[in-house]
Amino acid sequence: MPLQIIAKILKKGPKTASLQIKLLKNKSVVYKKEGKYYINKKVYLPIYNFVNEYRLYLKSNYKIYWKLDDEVLFESYENEPKMGTATGYIAFGRWGVKYGALRYFLYSPKKEITKEEAFIHALHKLNDPRDLAISITFYLKNKMDISKLEFLSIYYGVNKKYHALLDLINDGKLSSLLPKITKKELLETLELYDVHYKLRWSDVKQE
């Protein structure tokens, strides 16, 4: 995670955040690699697992996928959710890619969701070839701010999945982070939503 995002999460200035990270590095809690900071899971795995599971625990009427302070991404099992704003796949129809969902996927507190946010939020729910094809279709159909997508993918913890999706679009490389899909399946979905994009590779290359 880059320093500027860590500073935003901590609600501190970059200098203050840098000093706090330096203290954690001295205790081997975090380490830096290619300009990003990571939790040292090898040393602090029990603590990491406890914090992560506590943050994303399952409640009776909804499942939390991501949480930071008062911000939450969650799936609701209610027929008419009383909190949150629809996001992810269920919101894609606002930008020309209507896609049904069995349950509401929501962001709380309520706010106006941008197409960049809806796209990145959806990556938390990307589980099968259909989801993958719809995600790529949405990406290619809508002009989005690339810098915002990069920031949001880091902020919401799906940066690796986001870049795996870009690698598939650009080079046909299918990461183990993504479900298996063929070029034919992807082209059929693009055609269905009237997206004209020439894939520059012969077929998917499984990594």
Tab-separated table of C-alpha atoms in Angstrom:
chain	number	residue	atom	x	y	z
A	1	MET	CA	0.000	0.000	0.000
A	2	PRO	CA	1.529	3.388	-1.006
A	3	LEU	CA	2.302	6.019	1.628
A	4	GLN	CA	-0.347	8.503	0.425
A	5	ILE	CA	-3.119	5.947	0.898
A	6	ILE	CA	-1.784	4.909	4.307
A	7	ALA	CA	-1.803	8.598	5.298
A	8	LYS	CA	-5.412	8.926	4.164
A	9	ILE	CA	-6.477	5.849	6.096
A	10	LEU	CA	-4.714	7.061	9.238
A	11	LYS	CA	-6.058	10.591	8.643
A	12	LYS	CA	-2.544	11.916	9.106
A	13	GLY	CA	-0.166	13.994	7.013
A	14	PRO	CA	2.364	12.087	4.870
A	15	LYS	CA	5.270	13.051	7.170
A	16	THR	CA	3.466	11.814	10.293
A	17	ALA	CA	2.422	8.614	8.557
A	18	SER	CA	5.998	8.082	7.368
A	19	LEU	CA	7.310	8.375	10.926
A	20	GLN	CA	4.726	5.885	12.202
A	21	ILE	CA	5.613	3.427	9.434
A	22	LYS	CA	9.298	3.816	10.276
A	23	LEU	CA	8.551	2.730	13.865
A	24	LEU	CA	6.642	-0.316	12.585
A	25	LYS	CA	9.477	-1.187	10.187
A	26	ASN	CA	11.963	-1.072	13.077
A	27	LYS	CA	9.790	-3.660	14.869
A	28	SER	CA	9.489	-5.762	11.671
A	29	VAL	CA	5.705	-5.300	11.621
A	30	VAL	CA	5.783	-3.931	8.057
A	31	TYR	CA	8.232	-4.016	5.151
A	32	LYS	CA	8.620	-2.021	1.945
A	33	LYS	CA	8.733	-3.521	-1.557
A	34	GLU	CA	8.648	-1.626	-4.867
A	35	GLY	CA	7.385	1.557	-3.221
A	36	LYS	CA	4.566	-0.143	-1.282
A	37	TYR	CA	4.259	-1.204	2.353
A	38	TYR	CA	3.086	-4.658	3.445
A	39	ILE	CA	2.262	-6.295	6.781
A	40	ASN	CA	4.843	-8.908	7.713
A	41	LYS	CA	2.469	-11.894	7.848
A	42	LYS	CA	5.281	-14.359	8.564
A	43	VAL	CA	6.051	-12.701	11.889
A	44	TYR	CA	2.593	-11.416	12.822
A	45	LEU	CA	0.284	-13.921	11.092
A	46	PRO	CA	-1.954	-14.680	14.139
A	47	ILE	CA	-2.541	-10.958	14.739
A	48	TYR	CA	-3.116	-10.310	11.021
A	49	ASN	CA	-5.660	-13.137	10.767
A	50	PHE	CA	-7.515	-12.079	13.900
A	51	VAL	CA	-7.792	-8.435	12.822
A	52	ASN	CA	-8.864	-9.374	9.287
A	53	GLU	CA	-11.485	-11.903	10.425
A	54	TYR	CA	-12.861	-9.556	13.071
A	55	ARG	CA	-13.137	-6.757	10.491
A	56	LEU	CA	-14.973	-8.923	7.965
A	57	TYR	CA	-17.105	-11.125	10.187
A	58	LEU	CA	-20.513	-12.416	9.102
A	59	LYS	CA	-23.638	-10.960	10.725
A	60	SER	CA	-27.152	-12.372	10.521
A	61	ASN	CA	-28.470	-10.133	7.746
A	62	TYR	CA	-25.362	-9.052	5.860
A	63	LYS	CA	-21.796	-10.014	5.018
A	64	ILE	CA	-18.998	-7.480	5.186
A	65	TYR	CA	-16.424	-7.548	2.363
A	66	TRP	CA	-14.412	-4.448	3.295
A	67	LYS	CA	-14.456	-1.997	6.199
A	68	LEU	CA	-12.529	1.100	7.225
A	69	ASP	CA	-13.798	3.284	10.078
A	70	ASP	CA	-17.408	4.119	9.123
A	71	GLU	CA	-17.006	2.995	5.475
A	72	VAL	CA	-18.367	-0.474	4.685
A	73	LEU	CA	-18.848	-2.626	1.586
A	74	PHE	CA	-21.352	-5.361	2.321
A	75	GLU	CA	-23.831	-7.810	0.859
A	76	SER	CA	-27.340	-7.625	2.287
A	77	TYR	CA	-29.698	-10.574	2.708
A	78	GLU	CA	-32.667	-8.234	3.162
A	79	ASN	CA	-35.255	-7.806	0.392
A	80	GLU	CA	-35.288	-4.034	0.912
A	81	PRO	CA	-32.077	-2.897	2.622
A	82	LYS	CA	-32.513	0.130	4.857
A	83	MET	CA	-28.919	1.284	4.757
A	84	GLY	CA	-26.276	1.885	2.122
A	85	THR	CA	-26.121	2.726	-1.595
A	86	ALA	CA	-26.172	0.061	-4.314
A	87	THR	CA	-22.770	-0.491	-5.913
A	88	GLY	CA	-20.783	-3.133	-7.773
A	89	TYR	CA	-22.538	-5.276	-10.389
A	90	ILE	CA	-26.022	-4.306	-9.263
A	91	ALA	CA	-25.217	-0.664	-10.166
A	92	PHE	CA	-23.663	-1.392	-13.588
A	93	GLY	CA	-26.975	-0.764	-15.354
A	94	ARG	CA	-26.568	2.970	-14.699
A	95	TRP	CA	-23.704	2.926	-17.198
A	96	GLY	CA	-25.107	0.640	-19.879
A	97	VAL	CA	-24.178	-2.833	-18.580
A	98	LYS	CA	-27.254	-4.218	-16.827
A	99	TYR	CA	-26.404	-7.303	-14.806
A	100	GLY	CA	-28.726	-9.065	-12.380
A	101	ALA	CA	-27.682	-9.990	-8.847
A	102	LEU	CA	-29.310	-12.277	-6.288
A	103	ARG	CA	-28.454	-9.974	-3.384
A	104	TYR	CA	-27.829	-6.289	-2.873
A	105	PHE	CA	-24.180	-5.208	-2.747
A	106	LEU	CA	-23.955	-1.897	-0.908
A	107	TYR	CA	-21.682	0.890	0.282
A	108	SER	CA	-22.330	2.675	3.556
A	109	PRO	CA	-22.729	5.509	4.473
A	110	LYS	CA	-25.048	6.507	1.648
A	111	LYS	CA	-23.497	8.640	-1.091
A	112	GLU	CA	-23.445	9.062	-4.863
A	113	ILE	CA	-21.402	6.181	-6.319
A	114	THR	CA	-19.171	6.932	-9.313
A	115	LYS	CA	-18.649	4.461	-12.145
A	116	GLU	CA	-15.025	4.034	-11.037
A	117	GLU	CA	-16.169	3.095	-7.533
A	118	ALA	CA	-18.879	0.722	-8.791
A	119	PHE	CA	-16.319	-1.048	-11.002
A	120	ILE	CA	-13.706	-1.454	-8.265
A	121	HIS	CA	-16.304	-2.489	-5.683
A	122	ALA	CA	-17.522	-5.202	-8.071
A	123	LEU	CA	-14.089	-6.858	-8.023
A	124	HIS	CA	-14.832	-8.012	-4.477
A	125	LYS	CA	-17.656	-10.113	-5.942
A	126	LEU	CA	-15.860	-11.380	-9.068
A	127	ASN	CA	-16.233	-15.157	-8.682
A	128	ASP	CA	-17.090	-16.805	-12.009
A	129	PRO	CA	-16.514	-16.424	-15.787
A	130	ARG	CA	-19.733	-14.434	-16.227
A	131	ASP	CA	-18.642	-11.914	-13.584
A	132	LEU	CA	-15.263	-11.613	-15.282
A	133	ALA	CA	-16.775	-11.070	-18.731
A	134	ILE	CA	-19.148	-8.422	-17.335
A	135	SER	CA	-16.306	-6.644	-15.519
A	136	ILE	CA	-14.227	-6.454	-18.701
A	137	THR	CA	-17.259	-5.344	-20.709
A	138	PHE	CA	-17.976	-2.543	-18.239
A	139	TYR	CA	-14.321	-1.466	-18.279
A	140	LEU	CA	-14.188	-1.306	-22.082
A	141	LYS	CA	-17.618	0.284	-22.531
A	142	ASN	CA	-17.103	3.160	-20.078
A	143	LYS	CA	-14.426	5.814	-20.215
A	144	MET	CA	-13.011	5.907	-16.705
A	145	ASP	CA	-10.267	7.827	-14.935
A	146	ILE	CA	-7.277	5.452	-14.816
A	147	SER	CA	-5.594	7.271	-11.927
A	148	LYS	CA	-8.810	6.996	-9.885
A	149	LEU	CA	-9.084	3.285	-10.658
A	150	GLU	CA	-5.512	2.698	-9.498
A	151	PHE	CA	-6.081	4.635	-6.273
A	152	LEU	CA	-9.429	2.977	-5.541
A	153	SER	CA	-8.130	-0.523	-6.255
A	154	ILE	CA	-5.428	-0.018	-3.624
A	155	TYR	CA	-7.780	1.692	-1.187
A	156	TYR	CA	-10.340	-1.123	-1.385
A	157	GLY	CA	-7.768	-3.917	-1.345
A	158	VAL	CA	-8.249	-5.337	-4.861
A	159	ASN	CA	-5.188	-3.931	-6.636
A	160	LYS	CA	-3.773	-7.338	-7.614
A	161	LYS	CA	-7.106	-8.501	-9.019
A	162	TYR	CA	-7.508	-5.200	-10.912
A	163	HIS	CA	-4.097	-5.557	-12.568
A	164	ALA	CA	-4.784	-9.228	-13.324
A	165	LEU	CA	-7.903	-8.093	-15.186
A	166	LEU	CA	-5.879	-5.531	-17.161
A	167	ASP	CA	-3.311	-8.203	-18.065
A	168	LEU	CA	-6.112	-10.377	-19.418
A	169	ILE	CA	-7.543	-7.530	-21.517
A	170	ASN	CA	-4.181	-6.421	-22.902
A	171	ASP	CA	-2.254	-9.687	-23.273
A	172	GLY	CA	-4.652	-12.582	-22.752
A	173	LYS	CA	-2.786	-13.632	-19.581
A	174	LEU	CA	-5.160	-15.307	-17.127
A	175	SER	CA	-3.983	-15.053	-13.526
A	176	SER	CA	-4.957	-17.596	-10.878
A	177	LEU	CA	-6.678	-14.653	-9.163
A	178	LEU	CA	-9.366	-14.765	-11.860
A	179	PRO	CA	-11.852	-17.472	-12.900
A	180	LYS	CA	-11.137	-19.394	-16.123
A	181	ILE	CA	-12.637	-17.941	-19.281
A	182	THR	CA	-12.161	-18.362	-23.044
A	183	LYS	CA	-11.801	-15.670	-25.664
A	184	LYS	CA	-15.037	-16.897	-27.253
A	185	GLU	CA	-16.982	-16.424	-23.986
A	186	LEU	CA	-15.601	-12.928	-23.569
A	187	LEU	CA	-16.346	-11.903	-27.162
A	188	GLU	CA	-19.943	-13.122	-26.854
A	189	THR	CA	-20.493	-10.883	-23.825
A	190	LEU	CA	-18.866	-7.882	-25.503
A	191	GLU	CA	-21.143	-8.369	-28.515
A	192	LEU	CA	-24.219	-8.679	-26.282
A	193	TYR	CA	-23.541	-5.235	-24.809
A	194	ASP	CA	-22.526	-3.731	-28.151
A	195	VAL	CA	-18.875	-3.234	-27.189
A	196	HIS	CA	-16.570	-3.174	-30.203
A	197	TYR	CA	-13.059	-3.935	-29.036
A	198	LYS	CA	-10.476	-6.034	-30.863
A	199	LEU	CA	-8.648	-8.365	-28.509
A	200	ARG	CA	-5.036	-8.546	-29.681
A	201	TRP	CA	-4.433	-12.137	-28.627
A	202	SER	CA	-5.481	-15.531	-30.042
A	203	ASP	CA	-6.758	-17.134	-26.839
A	204	VAL	CA	-6.382	-17.040	-23.084
A	205	LYS	CA	-2.961	-18.033	-21.710
A	206	GLN	CA	-3.388	-19.674	-18.278
A	207	GLU	CA	-0.632	-18.573	-15.881
